[in-house]
Amino acid sequence: LFAQIQQMPYKPPATLFIMGVNIAVHLNDMLIPFSISSVCLHPAKILFGWDIKRLVLSAFVHADDYHLYYNMSSLLWKGAQLEQTNGTEEFLKMSAFLLLVSHAIYVFVAWAFSMFGVFTATMQTCAVGFSAVLFGYKMVLNYGSPRLSNFYGMMVPLKYMCWLELVLISIITPNASFLGHLCGILAGWFYLKKDVLFSSLGNRLATLAGGQRSRIQRGVLRPAQPRAGLQQRQNWHN
């Protein structure tokens, strides 16, 4: 990895910083061991134990050296492209968005499964690694791309590569979190559509607020009409 970084004409600072944090956490674990189970993404402990730190810390912990190396290689390649294209500040915002949203979706889906009585073991899973964010990066990188890519001898549209990799990695590495990777892809899609979604939500709320205000104004300003029976009694007395 160091050799690859040295050969890069552009040294992406935010990408290298995120890599440094992941590597430092892994090395610290070797020097000062801590239990992965205490920081992993565990839906039940997050929902019922309010152990919110798991939503963030789980991304920076890796199961072993190979897991770390694979993820950091992917981070270097994807992060360098996204940071150079979007700028360092936007890339950091994107990374934070993808991390929090992908993990929140993971917890929500696990809870929904438990409510419907399917895949109930998902609530007790213990996932670690930066993979969900990496799949989110890939969705952002390739979304809408007209280019083709060679996928084991097949030319496929680049925009579908993240979905093919999702299936392939799950076959090659059964221990990999299919749900975690899928949630990363969904987080990437939400990142791409967030402006449209927030704008649509804002318009709907404004419409509802405007309608409610109009009804209140009509109710306040409308003169009270006496009831027919009351009007008749008043005329009789007069």
mmCIF file of C-alpha atoms in Angstrom:
data_model
loop_
_atom_site.group_PDB
_atom_site.id
_atom_site.type_symbol
_atom_site.label_atom_id
_atom_site.label_comp_id
_atom_site.label_asym_id
_atom_site.label_seq_id
_atom_site.Cartn_x
_atom_site.Cartn_y
_atom_site.Cartn_z
ATOM 1 C CA LEU A 1 0.000 0.000 0.000
ATOM 2 C CA PHE A 2 2.818 2.396 0.832
ATOM 3 C CA ALA A 3 4.393 1.784 -2.568
ATOM 4 C CA GLN A 4 1.051 2.484 -4.288
ATOM 5 C CA ILE A 5 0.678 5.733 -2.371
ATOM 6 C CA GLN A 6 4.200 6.822 -3.302
ATOM 7 C CA GLN A 7 3.437 6.315 -6.999
ATOM 8 C CA MET A 8 0.209 8.339 -6.906
ATOM 9 C CA PRO A 9 0.490 11.794 -8.526
ATOM 10 C CA TYR A 10 -2.266 13.055 -6.196
ATOM 11 C CA LYS A 11 -2.084 12.206 -2.505
ATOM 12 C CA PRO A 12 -5.671 12.444 -1.220
ATOM 13 C CA PRO A 13 -5.403 13.758 2.373
ATOM 14 C CA ALA A 14 -8.836 12.672 3.638
ATOM 15 C CA THR A 15 -8.492 9.201 2.123
ATOM 16 C CA LEU A 16 -5.075 8.761 3.699
ATOM 17 C CA PHE A 17 -6.395 10.048 7.026
ATOM 18 C CA ILE A 18 -9.260 7.514 7.040
ATOM 19 C CA MET A 19 -6.788 4.761 6.109
ATOM 20 C CA GLY A 20 -4.531 5.888 8.950
ATOM 21 C CA VAL A 21 -7.364 5.695 11.470
ATOM 22 C CA ASN A 22 -8.273 2.157 10.364
ATOM 23 C CA ILE A 23 -4.656 0.988 10.501
ATOM 24 C CA ALA A 24 -4.009 2.676 13.849
ATOM 25 C CA VAL A 25 -7.057 1.008 15.412
ATOM 26 C CA HIS A 26 -5.917 -2.363 14.076
ATOM 27 C CA LEU A 27 -2.354 -1.916 15.384
ATOM 28 C CA ASN A 28 -3.643 -0.666 18.712
ATOM 29 C CA ASP A 29 -5.725 -3.819 18.966
ATOM 30 C CA MET A 30 -2.518 -5.820 18.548
ATOM 31 C CA LEU A 31 -0.762 -3.795 21.267
ATOM 32 C CA ILE A 32 -3.729 -3.263 23.589
ATOM 33 C CA PRO A 33 -6.227 -6.016 22.752
ATOM 34 C CA PHE A 34 -9.918 -5.271 23.061
ATOM 35 C CA SER A 35 -12.906 -7.442 22.364
ATOM 36 C CA ILE A 36 -14.442 -7.091 18.900
ATOM 37 C CA SER A 37 -17.768 -8.004 20.475
ATOM 38 C CA SER A 38 -17.623 -4.769 22.497
ATOM 39 C CA VAL A 39 -17.606 -2.503 19.422
ATOM 40 C CA CYS A 40 -19.132 -4.536 16.567
ATOM 41 C CA LEU A 41 -22.355 -3.531 14.820
ATOM 42 C CA HIS A 42 -24.834 -5.466 16.967
ATOM 43 C CA PRO A 43 -28.455 -4.381 16.269
ATOM 44 C CA ALA A 44 -29.937 -5.744 19.499
ATOM 45 C CA LYS A 45 -27.375 -3.993 21.700
ATOM 46 C CA ILE A 46 -27.794 -0.745 19.793
ATOM 47 C CA LEU A 47 -31.610 -0.772 19.948
ATOM 48 C CA PHE A 48 -32.182 -2.214 23.395
ATOM 49 C CA GLY A 49 -28.928 -1.294 25.126
ATOM 50 C CA TRP A 50 -28.540 2.144 23.526
ATOM 51 C CA ASP A 51 -24.907 1.327 22.733
ATOM 52 C CA ILE A 52 -24.807 3.991 20.005
ATOM 53 C CA LYS A 53 -20.998 4.066 19.726
ATOM 54 C CA ARG A 54 -21.188 0.797 17.780
ATOM 55 C CA LEU A 55 -22.707 2.663 14.829
ATOM 56 C CA VAL A 56 -19.340 4.389 14.300
ATOM 57 C CA LEU A 57 -16.619 2.310 15.963
ATOM 58 C CA SER A 58 -17.576 -0.930 14.202
ATOM 59 C CA ALA A 59 -16.477 0.526 10.843
ATOM 60 C CA PHE A 60 -12.871 1.017 11.998
ATOM 61 C CA VAL A 61 -12.343 -2.478 13.412
ATOM 62 C CA HIS A 62 -11.298 -5.406 11.198
ATOM 63 C CA ALA A 63 -11.342 -9.111 11.881
ATOM 64 C CA ASP A 64 -7.767 -9.805 10.725
ATOM 65 C CA ASP A 65 -4.847 -8.492 8.668
ATOM 66 C CA TYR A 66 -6.276 -9.731 5.355
ATOM 67 C CA HIS A 67 -9.624 -8.052 6.053
ATOM 68 C CA LEU A 68 -7.837 -4.791 6.777
ATOM 69 C CA TYR A 69 -5.537 -4.983 3.733
ATOM 70 C CA TYR A 70 -8.367 -5.761 1.321
ATOM 71 C CA ASN A 71 -10.513 -2.904 2.611
ATOM 72 C CA MET A 72 -7.652 -0.381 2.685
ATOM 73 C CA SER A 73 -6.650 -1.266 -0.891
ATOM 74 C CA SER A 74 -10.221 -0.668 -1.982
ATOM 75 C CA LEU A 75 -10.424 2.552 0.059
ATOM 76 C CA LEU A 76 -7.243 3.925 -1.517
ATOM 77 C CA TRP A 77 -8.496 3.318 -5.060
ATOM 78 C CA LYS A 78 -12.075 4.536 -4.578
ATOM 79 C CA GLY A 79 -11.292 7.312 -2.123
ATOM 80 C CA ALA A 80 -8.600 8.873 -4.324
ATOM 81 C CA GLN A 81 -11.015 9.159 -7.251
ATOM 82 C CA LEU A 82 -13.916 10.517 -5.224
ATOM 83 C CA GLU A 83 -11.807 12.972 -3.236
ATOM 84 C CA GLN A 84 -10.088 14.353 -6.325
ATOM 85 C CA THR A 85 -13.448 14.759 -8.089
ATOM 86 C CA ASN A 86 -15.526 16.132 -5.187
ATOM 87 C CA GLY A 87 -12.911 17.818 -3.032
ATOM 88 C CA THR A 88 -11.637 16.886 0.416
ATOM 89 C CA GLU A 89 -14.410 18.528 2.449
ATOM 90 C CA GLU A 90 -17.239 16.978 0.429
ATOM 91 C CA PHE A 91 -15.514 13.591 0.487
ATOM 92 C CA LEU A 92 -15.344 13.689 4.299
ATOM 93 C CA LYS A 93 -19.038 14.605 4.462
ATOM 94 C CA MET A 94 -19.832 11.794 2.029
ATOM 95 C CA SER A 95 -17.859 9.287 4.114
ATOM 96 C CA ALA A 96 -19.630 10.293 7.329
ATOM 97 C CA PHE A 97 -23.032 10.119 5.588
ATOM 98 C CA LEU A 98 -22.364 6.682 4.106
ATOM 99 C CA LEU A 99 -21.062 5.298 7.398
ATOM 100 C CA LEU A 100 -23.953 6.473 9.563
ATOM 101 C CA VAL A 101 -26.727 5.839 7.043
ATOM 102 C CA SER A 102 -25.520 2.364 6.006
ATOM 103 C CA HIS A 103 -25.235 1.247 9.622
ATOM 104 C CA ALA A 104 -28.596 2.804 10.528
ATOM 105 C CA ILE A 105 -30.237 0.959 7.629
ATOM 106 C CA TYR A 106 -28.575 -2.269 8.809
ATOM 107 C CA VAL A 107 -30.041 -1.873 12.296
ATOM 108 C CA PHE A 108 -33.468 -0.941 10.930
ATOM 109 C CA VAL A 109 -33.578 -3.933 8.565
ATOM 110 C CA ALA A 110 -32.522 -6.285 11.372
ATOM 111 C CA TRP A 111 -35.310 -4.887 13.566
ATOM 112 C CA ALA A 112 -37.845 -5.216 10.721
ATOM 113 C CA PHE A 113 -36.810 -8.844 10.178
ATOM 114 C CA SER A 114 -37.362 -9.576 13.859
ATOM 115 C CA MET A 115 -40.784 -7.920 13.795
ATOM 116 C CA PHE A 116 -41.906 -10.128 10.885
ATOM 117 C CA GLY A 117 -40.288 -13.233 12.378
ATOM 118 C CA VAL A 118 -37.844 -13.822 9.509
ATOM 119 C CA PHE A 119 -34.046 -13.944 9.717
ATOM 120 C CA THR A 120 -34.392 -13.173 13.420
ATOM 121 C CA ALA A 121 -30.734 -14.085 14.016
ATOM 122 C CA THR A 122 -29.789 -10.836 12.234
ATOM 123 C CA MET A 123 -30.533 -8.961 15.457
ATOM 124 C CA GLN A 124 -27.677 -10.852 17.119
ATOM 125 C CA THR A 125 -25.078 -10.471 14.344
ATOM 126 C CA CYS A 126 -21.737 -8.851 15.123
ATOM 127 C CA ALA A 127 -20.363 -7.082 12.020
ATOM 128 C CA VAL A 128 -17.126 -5.100 11.680
ATOM 129 C CA GLY A 129 -15.183 -3.399 8.908
ATOM 130 C CA PHE A 130 -15.301 -0.489 6.481
ATOM 131 C CA SER A 131 -16.973 -2.539 3.736
ATOM 132 C CA ALA A 132 -20.396 -0.890 3.875
ATOM 133 C CA VAL A 133 -18.832 2.520 3.224
ATOM 134 C CA LEU A 134 -16.740 1.063 0.394
ATOM 135 C CA PHE A 135 -19.838 -0.291 -1.332
ATOM 136 C CA GLY A 136 -21.407 3.130 -0.911
ATOM 137 C CA TYR A 137 -18.343 4.681 -2.584
ATOM 138 C CA LYS A 138 -18.703 2.259 -5.471
ATOM 139 C CA MET A 139 -22.354 3.153 -5.971
ATOM 140 C CA VAL A 140 -21.486 6.871 -6.033
ATOM 141 C CA LEU A 141 -18.564 6.300 -8.414
ATOM 142 C CA ASN A 142 -20.391 4.186 -10.970
ATOM 143 C CA TYR A 143 -23.986 5.393 -10.780
ATOM 144 C CA GLY A 144 -25.279 6.249 -14.228
ATOM 145 C CA SER A 145 -21.951 5.528 -15.909
ATOM 146 C CA PRO A 146 -22.328 4.566 -19.604
ATOM 147 C CA ARG A 147 -18.990 2.726 -19.615
ATOM 148 C CA LEU A 148 -18.517 -1.026 -19.707
ATOM 149 C CA SER A 149 -16.236 -3.099 -17.501
ATOM 150 C CA ASN A 150 -14.713 -6.549 -17.908
ATOM 151 C CA PHE A 151 -16.201 -8.847 -15.284
ATOM 152 C CA TYR A 152 -14.506 -12.246 -15.559
ATOM 153 C CA GLY A 153 -14.599 -12.142 -19.351
ATOM 154 C CA MET A 154 -18.055 -10.545 -19.582
ATOM 155 C CA MET A 155 -18.525 -6.914 -20.567
ATOM 156 C CA VAL A 156 -21.107 -5.439 -18.215
ATOM 157 C CA PRO A 157 -22.259 -1.846 -17.618
ATOM 158 C CA LEU A 158 -20.149 -0.235 -14.917
ATOM 159 C CA LYS A 159 -23.252 0.998 -13.103
ATOM 160 C CA TYR A 160 -24.158 -2.618 -12.264
ATOM 161 C CA MET A 161 -20.728 -3.617 -10.939
ATOM 162 C CA CYS A 162 -21.522 -3.003 -7.282
ATOM 163 C CA TRP A 163 -24.463 -5.420 -7.507
ATOM 164 C CA LEU A 164 -22.346 -8.097 -9.190
ATOM 165 C CA GLU A 165 -19.594 -7.658 -6.595
ATOM 166 C CA LEU A 166 -22.194 -7.919 -3.846
ATOM 167 C CA VAL A 167 -23.170 -11.391 -5.065
ATOM 168 C CA LEU A 168 -19.635 -12.498 -5.947
ATOM 169 C CA ILE A 169 -18.101 -11.546 -2.592
ATOM 170 C CA SER A 170 -20.912 -13.336 -0.756
ATOM 171 C CA ILE A 171 -20.137 -16.504 -2.757
ATOM 172 C CA ILE A 172 -16.340 -16.300 -2.418
ATOM 173 C CA THR A 173 -16.385 -15.161 1.205
ATOM 174 C CA PRO A 174 -19.425 -16.651 2.964
ATOM 175 C CA ASN A 175 -18.470 -14.932 6.235
ATOM 176 C CA ALA A 176 -18.805 -11.505 4.604
ATOM 177 C CA SER A 177 -21.881 -9.541 5.611
ATOM 178 C CA PHE A 178 -24.239 -9.578 2.628
ATOM 179 C CA LEU A 179 -26.683 -7.333 4.468
ATOM 180 C CA GLY A 180 -23.936 -4.891 5.470
ATOM 181 C CA HIS A 181 -22.728 -4.571 1.879
ATOM 182 C CA LEU A 182 -26.280 -4.182 0.597
ATOM 183 C CA CYS A 183 -26.941 -1.425 3.120
ATOM 184 C CA GLY A 184 -23.804 0.330 1.893
ATOM 185 C CA ILE A 185 -25.153 0.314 -1.675
ATOM 186 C CA LEU A 186 -28.493 1.692 -0.453
ATOM 187 C CA ALA A 187 -26.682 4.410 1.514
ATOM 188 C CA GLY A 188 -24.816 5.355 -1.665
ATOM 189 C CA TRP A 189 -28.109 5.656 -3.512
ATOM 190 C CA PHE A 190 -29.550 7.836 -0.738
ATOM 191 C CA TYR A 191 -26.457 10.043 -0.907
ATOM 192 C CA LEU A 192 -26.952 10.563 -4.640
ATOM 193 C CA LYS A 193 -30.660 11.296 -4.224
ATOM 194 C CA LYS A 194 -30.554 13.213 -0.948
ATOM 195 C CA ASP A 195 -31.094 16.653 -2.496
ATOM 196 C CA VAL A 196 -34.137 15.462 -4.445
ATOM 197 C CA LEU A 197 -35.527 13.575 -1.435
ATOM 198 C CA PHE A 198 -35.031 16.483 0.970
ATOM 199 C CA SER A 199 -36.482 18.944 -1.545
ATOM 200 C CA SER A 200 -39.544 16.747 -2.080
ATOM 201 C CA LEU A 201 -39.988 16.310 1.670
ATOM 202 C CA GLY A 202 -39.628 20.066 2.211
ATOM 203 C CA ASN A 203 -42.241 20.819 -0.444
ATOM 204 C CA ARG A 204 -44.683 18.340 1.061
ATOM 205 C CA LEU A 205 -44.217 19.781 4.555
ATOM 206 C CA ALA A 206 -44.632 23.320 3.207
ATOM 207 C CA THR A 207 -47.838 22.298 1.414
ATOM 208 C CA LEU A 208 -49.230 20.661 4.545
ATOM 209 C CA ALA A 209 -48.280 23.651 6.692
ATOM 210 C CA GLY A 210 -49.826 26.051 4.175
ATOM 211 C CA GLY A 211 -53.073 24.077 4.045
ATOM 212 C CA GLN A 212 -53.274 23.922 7.835
ATOM 213 C CA ARG A 213 -52.611 27.666 8.133
ATOM 214 C CA SER A 214 -55.300 28.397 5.545
ATOM 215 C CA ARG A 215 -57.853 26.287 7.428
ATOM 216 C CA ILE A 216 -57.014 28.026 10.700
ATOM 217 C CA GLN A 217 -57.368 31.458 9.115
ATOM 218 C CA ARG A 218 -60.718 30.555 7.570
ATOM 219 C CA GLY A 219 -61.917 29.281 10.934
ATOM 220 C CA VAL A 220 -60.826 32.461 12.746
ATOM 221 C CA LEU A 221 -62.006 35.036 10.222
ATOM 222 C CA ARG A 222 -65.343 33.463 9.272
ATOM 223 C CA PRO A 223 -68.158 35.341 11.076
ATOM 224 C CA ALA A 224 -70.233 33.199 13.363
ATOM 225 C CA GLN A 225 -73.713 32.504 11.972
ATOM 226 C CA PRO A 226 -76.517 32.221 14.538
ATOM 227 C CA ARG A 227 -78.402 28.987 14.484
ATOM 228 C CA ALA A 228 -81.829 29.078 12.883
ATOM 229 C CA GLY A 229 -83.731 28.112 16.036
ATOM 230 C CA LEU A 230 -81.969 30.727 18.104
ATOM 231 C CA GLN A 231 -82.686 33.419 15.489
ATOM 232 C CA GLN A 232 -86.380 32.521 15.470
ATOM 233 C CA ARG A 233 -86.643 32.742 19.285
ATOM 234 C CA GLN A 234 -84.968 36.129 19.255
ATOM 235 C CA ASN A 235 -87.434 37.411 16.633
ATOM 236 C CA TRP A 236 -90.411 36.120 18.697
ATOM 237 C CA HIS A 237 -89.209 37.898 21.831
ATOM 238 C CA ASN A 238 -88.727 41.068 19.874
#
